[in-house]
Amino acid sequence: MKLSQFKFNLPDSLLANTPAEQRDEARLMVLHKDTGQIEHKIFKDILGYFDDKDVMILNNTKVFPARLYGNKEKTGATIEVFLLRELNKELRLWDVLVDPARKIRVGNKLYFGDDDLLVAEVVDNTTSRGRTIRFLFDGTDEEFRKNVEILGETPLPKYIKRKATAQDKERYQTIFAKHEGAVAAPTAGLHFSRELMKRLELKGVNFAEVTLHVGLGTFRPVEVEDLTKHKMDSEQFIIESAAVNTVNKALDEKRRVCAVGTTSMRAIESAVSANRRLKEANDWTSKFIFPPYDFSIANCMITNFHTPESTLLMMVSAFGGYENVMNAYNVAVKEKYRFYSYGDAMLII
């Protein structure tokens, strides 16, 4: 398929800048992939589509406050430093993006916080905006993380043209987040409230947790018309035996197995055994899913509404059927569904 086949007109007014008032009261579009039929619901209505022993696969990665603002030595210029991932815990080496990048060279020192709570030195150039920096910090890892927590901002996507708030710290995080390492939230999971999860549990729905640490590469634009030439960034993922057992039992019993979000889907599709069952993994994946694609594990998916020409839209189209999904997106625009990270949800069954 071609990049241009994933274009659609998305008015800026439909990009969600703030979350729904209640997590589980965002709108929900239900797409039946066999017929293309569409229903309009509220997210908590999801309860009506799942039964005893069905499984939902959740990504339990935790977003850390990855956006820091520092000052360059001598000039005092303000520099945004976006922490992408820790390369070496002992040496406190981090892979980062800097902005404005032209001012930042190897050897420069950056100071963070009024009393220089953290200081970092640039040790390498990786890409035009990418740098490797080393934090010059002698305390414990716990103290270092605490300082990052104090100085860092919730890494809201760039399309949200406002400063992160205390509300974002809570809402740009799933209620089941456990393992820190993501620089963007697995957004389909943001719609689950504690009350809704409890009601699903009472109905007999099982949860299987996997971890995929979402990187910024998830949002990297596709710049080639021929999709086979696009390269995804690698993201770390972990699937443990408890999740494997829960998911495979449901598959054997022909239950509904629902991937909550594109990140959960990427993780499970990166760990498929020869007999098309889920297997344990602790690895990195650069899997790029676009139509046509034969899914092995999930037979149901919850996802948000994604932007035109994004790899996320391509995966959803592979799962729900290209014509079905592009039609559903046209309906979503007409019906003024909210798009992107803080937007509304879609259930594909």
PDB file of N, CA and C in Angstrom, residues 12-45:
ATOM      1  N   ASP A  12      -8.127  20.919  12.478  1.00  0.00           N
ATOM      2  CA  ASP A  12      -7.373  21.133  13.726  1.00  0.00           C
ATOM      3  C   ASP A  12      -8.283  21.138  14.948  1.00  0.00           C
ATOM      4  N   SER A  13      -9.522  21.563  14.742  1.00  0.00           N
ATOM      5  CA  SER A  13     -10.456  21.673  15.875  1.00  0.00           C
ATOM      6  C   SER A  13     -10.783  20.316  16.500  1.00  0.00           C
ATOM      7  N   LEU A  14     -10.483  19.217  15.777  1.00  0.00           N
ATOM      8  CA  LEU A  14     -10.794  17.887  16.306  1.00  0.00           C
ATOM      9  C   LEU A  14      -9.621  17.258  17.067  1.00  0.00           C
ATOM     10  N   LEU A  15      -8.475  17.946  17.122  1.00  0.00           N
ATOM     11  CA  LEU A  15      -7.348  17.432  17.916  1.00  0.00           C
ATOM     12  C   LEU A  15      -7.615  17.743  19.384  1.00  0.00           C
ATOM     13  N   ALA A  16      -7.655  16.724  20.215  1.00  0.00           N
ATOM     14  CA  ALA A  16      -8.028  16.909  21.626  1.00  0.00           C
ATOM     15  C   ALA A  16      -6.868  17.506  22.420  1.00  0.00           C
ATOM     16  N   ASN A  17      -7.089  18.690  22.977  1.00  0.00           N
ATOM     17  CA  ASN A  17      -6.047  19.343  23.779  1.00  0.00           C
ATOM     18  C   ASN A  17      -6.124  18.999  25.256  1.00  0.00           C
ATOM     19  N   THR A  18      -7.291  18.507  25.667  1.00  0.00           N
ATOM     20  CA  THR A  18      -7.485  18.141  27.078  1.00  0.00           C
ATOM     21  C   THR A  18      -8.232  16.805  27.127  1.00  0.00           C
ATOM     22  N   PRO A  19      -8.089  16.071  28.234  1.00  0.00           N
ATOM     23  CA  PRO A  19      -8.804  14.789  28.330  1.00  0.00           C
ATOM     24  C   PRO A  19     -10.296  14.990  28.586  1.00  0.00           C
ATOM     25  N   ALA A  20     -11.076  13.929  28.351  1.00  0.00           N
ATOM     26  CA  ALA A  20     -12.501  13.949  28.714  1.00  0.00           C
ATOM     27  C   ALA A  20     -12.599  14.154  30.224  1.00  0.00           C
ATOM     28  N   GLU A  21     -13.732  14.719  30.676  1.00  0.00           N
ATOM     29  CA  GLU A  21     -13.862  15.023  32.108  1.00  0.00           C
ATOM     30  C   GLU A  21     -13.649  13.777  32.974  1.00  0.00           C
ATOM     31  N   GLN A  22     -14.278  12.674  32.585  1.00  0.00           N
ATOM     32  CA  GLN A  22     -14.068  11.388  33.262  1.00  0.00           C
ATOM     33  C   GLN A  22     -13.406  10.437  32.269  1.00  0.00           C
ATOM     34  N   ARG A  23     -12.446   9.649  32.741  1.00  0.00           N
ATOM     35  CA  ARG A  23     -11.715   8.747  31.837  1.00  0.00           C
ATOM     36  C   ARG A  23     -12.640   7.900  30.973  1.00  0.00           C
ATOM     37  N   ASP A  24     -13.651   7.293  31.625  1.00  0.00           N
ATOM     38  CA  ASP A  24     -14.476   6.312  30.896  1.00  0.00           C
ATOM     39  C   ASP A  24     -15.690   6.932  30.202  1.00  0.00           C
ATOM     40  N   GLU A  25     -15.703   8.278  30.113  1.00  0.00           N
ATOM     41  CA  GLU A  25     -16.842   8.929  29.455  1.00  0.00           C
ATOM     42  C   GLU A  25     -16.463   9.599  28.143  1.00  0.00           C
ATOM     43  N   ALA A  26     -15.283   9.245  27.614  1.00  0.00           N
ATOM     44  CA  ALA A  26     -14.966   9.657  26.241  1.00  0.00           C
ATOM     45  C   ALA A  26     -15.942   8.933  25.323  1.00  0.00           C
ATOM     46  N   ARG A  27     -16.064   9.402  24.103  1.00  0.00           N
ATOM     47  CA  ARG A  27     -16.945   8.708  23.155  1.00  0.00           C
ATOM     48  C   ARG A  27     -16.254   7.442  22.654  1.00  0.00           C
ATOM     49  N   LEU A  28     -17.070   6.498  22.231  1.00  0.00           N
ATOM     50  CA  LEU A  28     -16.563   5.221  21.708  1.00  0.00           C
ATOM     51  C   LEU A  28     -17.286   4.898  20.411  1.00  0.00           C
ATOM     52  N   MET A  29     -16.514   4.712  19.354  1.00  0.00           N
ATOM     53  CA  MET A  29     -17.091   4.205  18.117  1.00  0.00           C
ATOM     54  C   MET A  29     -16.820   2.710  18.078  1.00  0.00           C
ATOM     55  N   VAL A  30     -17.835   1.913  17.812  1.00  0.00           N
ATOM     56  CA  VAL A  30     -17.665   0.461  17.682  1.00  0.00           C
ATOM     57  C   VAL A  30     -17.744   0.116  16.197  1.00  0.00           C
ATOM     58  N   LEU A  31     -16.679  -0.515  15.691  1.00  0.00           N
ATOM     59  CA  LEU A  31     -16.626  -0.904  14.288  1.00  0.00           C
ATOM     60  C   LEU A  31     -16.652  -2.433  14.188  1.00  0.00           C
ATOM     61  N   HIS A  32     -17.657  -2.962  13.500  1.00  0.00           N
ATOM     62  CA  HIS A  32     -17.753  -4.410  13.283  1.00  0.00           C
ATOM     63  C   HIS A  32     -17.017  -4.727  11.987  1.00  0.00           C
ATOM     64  N   LYS A  33     -15.877  -5.428  12.110  1.00  0.00           N
ATOM     65  CA  LYS A  33     -15.035  -5.542  10.912  1.00  0.00           C
ATOM     66  C   LYS A  33     -15.611  -6.481   9.847  1.00  0.00           C
ATOM     67  N   ASP A  34     -16.488  -7.385  10.219  1.00  0.00           N
ATOM     68  CA  ASP A  34     -17.068  -8.280   9.207  1.00  0.00           C
ATOM     69  C   ASP A  34     -18.073  -7.558   8.305  1.00  0.00           C
ATOM     70  N   THR A  35     -18.792  -6.606   8.891  1.00  0.00           N
ATOM     71  CA  THR A  35     -19.867  -5.943   8.129  1.00  0.00           C
ATOM     72  C   THR A  35     -19.582  -4.473   7.834  1.00  0.00           C
ATOM     73  N   GLY A  36     -18.646  -3.881   8.587  1.00  0.00           N
ATOM     74  CA  GLY A  36     -18.402  -2.440   8.436  1.00  0.00           C
ATOM     75  C   GLY A  36     -19.396  -1.592   9.221  1.00  0.00           C
ATOM     76  N   GLN A  37     -20.322  -2.261   9.936  1.00  0.00           N
ATOM     77  CA  GLN A  37     -21.333  -1.533  10.723  1.00  0.00           C
ATOM     78  C   GLN A  37     -20.655  -0.704  11.823  1.00  0.00           C
ATOM     79  N   ILE A  38     -21.225   0.474  12.083  1.00  0.00           N
ATOM     80  CA  ILE A  38     -20.671   1.397  13.085  1.00  0.00           C
ATOM     81  C   ILE A  38     -21.735   1.699  14.134  1.00  0.00           C
ATOM     82  N   GLU A  39     -21.316   1.673  15.415  1.00  0.00           N
ATOM     83  CA  GLU A  39     -22.202   2.100  16.511  1.00  0.00           C
ATOM     84  C   GLU A  39     -21.526   3.247  17.252  1.00  0.00           C
ATOM     85  N   HIS A  40     -22.333   4.139  17.805  1.00  0.00           N
ATOM     86  CA  HIS A  40     -21.802   5.269  18.576  1.00  0.00           C
ATOM     87  C   HIS A  40     -22.171   5.085  20.048  1.00  0.00           C
ATOM     88  N   LYS A  41     -21.152   5.010  20.889  1.00  0.00           N
ATOM     89  CA  LYS A  41     -21.362   4.712  22.314  1.00  0.00           C
ATOM     90  C   LYS A  41     -20.501   5.648  23.176  1.00  0.00           C
ATOM     91  N   ILE A  42     -20.545   5.372  24.498  1.00  0.00           N
ATOM     92  CA  ILE A  42     -19.629   6.006  25.462  1.00  0.00           C
ATOM     93  C   ILE A  42     -18.651   4.919  25.908  1.00  0.00           C
ATOM     94  N   PHE A  43     -17.426   5.289  26.275  1.00  0.00           N
ATOM     95  CA  PHE A  43     -16.407   4.263  26.502  1.00  0.00           C
ATOM     96  C   PHE A  43     -16.845   3.204  27.520  1.00  0.00           C
ATOM     97  N   LYS A  44     -17.547   3.622  28.581  1.00  0.00           N
ATOM     98  CA  LYS A  44     -17.896   2.617  29.602  1.00  0.00           C
ATOM     99  C   LYS A  44     -18.899   1.578  29.088  1.00  0.00           C
ATOM    100  N   ASP A  45     -19.529   1.864  27.932  1.00  0.00           N
ATOM    101  CA  ASP A  45     -20.426   0.871  27.314  1.00  0.00           C
ATOM    102  C   ASP A  45     -19.659  -0.361  26.821  1.00  0.00           C
TER     103      ASP A  45
END
